[in-house]
Amino acid sequence: MTRAPVVLWFRRDLRLGDHAALLAAAEHGDRVLALYVLDDALIRPAGSPRVAFLLGCLRALDEQLGGRLMVVEGEPATEVVKAARAIGASAVHVSADTAPYGRRRDAEVAKALAEHGIEWVETGSPYAVKPGRVTKPDGDPYRVFTPFRRAWGRHGWRRPADTGPSLVDWLEPRGSVSLPEVPAPEGMTLPEPGEEAALRVWDAFLGDGVETYHEDRDRPDLPGTTRLSPYLRWGCVHPRTLLADLDGDTRPGAEALRGELCWREFHADVLFHRPETARRNYDRRFDAMPCDTGKAAQVAFEQWCEGRTGYPIVDAGMRQLLAEGWMHNRVRMVVASFLVKDLHLPWRWGARHFMRHLVDGDLASNQLNWQWVAGCGTDAAPYFRIFNPLTQGEKFDPSGDYVRAYVPELREVSGKAVHKLRERPEDYPEPMVDHAAERQVALERYGAVTGR
C-alpha cells in the first residue's frame, strides 16, 4: 500500500545532511515535498545582507534538490496548509523553532493543519540540545552560563542523522514562486551560501584552525575564528555535526570551541524561558537605568554607526560591519561597551543596528550578548566591566593590522601606535568622548541601580 506523501517545511535548517526532521519525514512517507515559506514577518525586519545570504542558501538548497524546492510567499498558517492539502499530505515535518515568533507561528500552523486532519511533527531543532531540556535538578532554568555548560555537557546530544538528498523521493513543486532578487549592499561581499560551502569552511578550520583557536579567537587581526556563524544561523550546518567532529578532541582549542557553541545554546535557552528578553532587560532592575536620549544622543549614535567615534578599534569594527555584514566577536563586545558605557545610549539601539546589518543576525545571540555587555543580562556581576577601547585595541590588535584594514585614514600609522594616536590625520576625527570620564559616569549610573 502506497503511503501518503508528507511535507518537509524548511526554516532554519537549510541543508540535507544531519537533518533529523528529514529522517522522520522519510520514515513517515516515501514521497516528500520540500517547502519554504517567504514569511514577511521575518523578511521585513531583516537587513539586506541577511536576506541576500538567505536567498543564496535557498538557491543552493534548491540545486541540491534538483530544482524541487517549492517556495511560496504569504502567511504560513495559510500557505503550509494549502501546500499540504494540494498533495494530499498526511503530515508536515519541521525542525522545532523555539524563538518567540516561531513558537507562536507554529502553534497557529499546527492548529490549522489539525482542522484538515494533517499531522504536525517536530523533530530536532537548530541546537545540539533543544532549548528547555537542560534544567537544574529542581526543574528551574539556569541563569548563569558556567553551571549551564556543565549540565549541557552532561546531557549530551545525539549522533548526526544519516541523511542526504537521495533519502526520499522529492516531489515536483506546484505553484512555486521565483526567489526575489535582493542584492547585498554595494561593495559588500557575502560568504558563499549553502550547505556545501559551510562544510568546506568547517573542513578547512578543522585542518588548520582548531590547534590555535583558544589563542587566536580573540584576535581580529588573525583568521582565528571559524566564520561559521552565518551558516549556523540558517542551519546550513548543524552544531551536532561540529560537536561530533570534535568528539574526543581534548586540545584547548577544541574545548574553547565547544564552549562557544554552548554560549549559543545558553542564549537560546534563556530566550526560550524568558521570551520578553528579546526586547526587555533580563534584569528588570535596569529598567531604571538612565540612558541618554534626544537629538544629541541620536547624532552620537549615528557617529557610532558610521565608525566615526575617533577610537580606532571601535571605528574599525563598525566599518567592518558595514563592509562585510560581519564583525569579529571580540570587537562586537568592544563596540557594544562603547555605545552603552561611553556614550550611555540604550543597548536596544545597538542591537537593532546589528540585526539590520549582520549576515549572522540571530535574535537570541544578538539580544542577550548585548544585554551581557550592557550589564542587564545573565552575568552575575557585570556592572563594572567597561571595555577600554584603547587597551583593548593594543591587546587584541597588537600590530594594528585590523584597524588599518578598515580605517584607511590610519593606514600610514605604523604598528600599535595606531591605537593611541599622538597625531591624528586631518580626515580622522577626534575622540567623541573622554573614556576615563565617561567610565566614571557609567559606574555612577550603575551604582545607582545596583546599590554598589
Short mmCIF file of N, CA, C and O in Angstrom, two decimals, residues 124-131 133-134 152 155-159 238-241 243-244 261-262 264-265:
data_model
loop_
_atom_site.label_atom_id
_atom_site.label_comp_id
_atom_site.label_asym_id
_atom_site.label_seq_id
_atom_site.Cartn_x
_atom_site.Cartn_y
_atom_site.Cartn_z
N GLY A 124 13.88 17.37 16.31
CA GLY A 124 15.13 18.12 16.36
C GLY A 124 14.87 19.62 16.45
O GLY A 124 13.74 20.10 16.56
N SER A 125 15.96 20.36 16.40
CA SER A 125 15.92 21.83 16.48
C SER A 125 17.22 22.35 15.90
O SER A 125 18.11 21.56 15.53
N PRO A 126 17.42 23.66 15.82
CA PRO A 126 18.70 24.18 15.33
C PRO A 126 19.85 24.05 16.34
O PRO A 126 20.93 24.56 16.08
N TYR A 127 19.61 23.36 17.44
CA TYR A 127 20.61 23.29 18.51
C TYR A 127 20.96 21.84 18.83
O TYR A 127 20.16 20.93 18.59
N ALA A 128 22.15 21.65 19.38
CA ALA A 128 22.55 20.31 19.77
C ALA A 128 21.61 19.76 20.83
O ALA A 128 21.25 18.58 20.82
N VAL A 129 21.22 20.63 21.77
CA VAL A 129 20.25 20.29 22.80
C VAL A 129 19.11 21.29 22.69
O VAL A 129 19.33 22.50 22.80
N LYS A 130 17.91 20.81 22.47
CA LYS A 130 16.77 21.71 22.30
C LYS A 130 16.59 22.60 23.52
O LYS A 130 16.63 22.11 24.66
N PRO A 131 16.43 23.90 23.33
CA PRO A 131 16.19 24.79 24.46
C PRO A 131 15.03 24.31 25.33
O PRO A 131 14.00 23.87 24.83
N ARG A 133 15.49 21.84 27.60
CA ARG A 133 15.76 20.48 28.09
C ARG A 133 16.81 20.44 29.19
O ARG A 133 16.81 19.52 30.00
N VAL A 134 17.70 21.40 29.22
CA VAL A 134 18.73 21.43 30.27
C VAL A 134 18.22 22.30 31.41
O VAL A 134 18.03 23.50 31.25
N TRP A 152 24.85 21.03 30.35
CA TRP A 152 24.72 20.81 28.91
C TRP A 152 25.65 19.69 28.46
O TRP A 152 25.25 18.80 27.69
N HIS A 155 24.34 16.39 29.72
CA HIS A 155 23.13 15.96 28.99
C HIS A 155 23.51 15.29 27.67
O HIS A 155 22.97 14.24 27.32
N GLY A 156 24.45 15.89 26.96
CA GLY A 156 24.90 15.33 25.69
C GLY A 156 23.88 15.51 24.59
O GLY A 156 22.85 16.16 24.76
N TRP A 157 24.18 14.90 23.43
CA TRP A 157 23.36 15.08 22.23
C TRP A 157 23.47 13.84 21.37
O TRP A 157 24.39 13.03 21.50
N ARG A 158 22.52 13.70 20.48
CA ARG A 158 22.51 12.54 19.59
C ARG A 158 23.62 12.64 18.55
O ARG A 158 24.13 13.72 18.27
N ARG A 159 23.95 11.51 17.99
CA ARG A 159 24.89 11.50 16.87
C ARG A 159 24.23 12.13 15.65
O ARG A 159 23.00 12.16 15.54
N HIS A 238 24.65 21.80 11.08
CA HIS A 238 24.08 21.66 12.42
C HIS A 238 25.21 21.63 13.45
O HIS A 238 26.26 21.03 13.20
N PRO A 239 25.02 22.25 14.62
CA PRO A 239 26.09 22.21 15.63
C PRO A 239 26.43 20.80 16.07
O PRO A 239 27.56 20.52 16.48
N ARG A 240 25.47 19.89 15.95
CA ARG A 240 25.74 18.49 16.31
C ARG A 240 26.81 17.91 15.39
O ARG A 240 27.64 17.08 15.83
N THR A 241 26.81 18.31 14.13
CA THR A 241 27.85 17.86 13.19
C THR A 241 29.22 18.31 13.67
O THR A 241 30.20 17.55 13.65
N LEU A 243 30.10 19.22 16.76
CA LEU A 243 30.44 18.58 18.03
C LEU A 243 30.87 17.13 17.81
O LEU A 243 31.76 16.63 18.52
N ALA A 244 30.26 16.46 16.85
CA ALA A 244 30.66 15.09 16.56
C ALA A 244 32.09 15.04 16.04
O ALA A 244 32.88 14.15 16.41
N LEU A 261 30.13 27.20 21.20
CA LEU A 261 28.87 26.61 20.75
C LEU A 261 27.85 26.55 21.89
O LEU A 261 26.65 26.77 21.69
N CYS A 262 28.35 26.30 23.09
CA CYS A 262 27.46 26.25 24.25
C CYS A 262 26.89 27.62 24.57
O CYS A 262 25.72 27.73 24.98
N ARG A 264 25.98 29.83 22.46
CA ARG A 264 24.86 29.96 21.54
C ARG A 264 23.64 29.22 22.07
O ARG A 264 22.50 29.72 22.01
N GLU A 265 23.86 28.03 22.62
CA GLU A 265 22.75 27.23 23.14
C GLU A 265 22.21 27.82 24.44
O GLU A 265 21.00 27.78 24.70
#
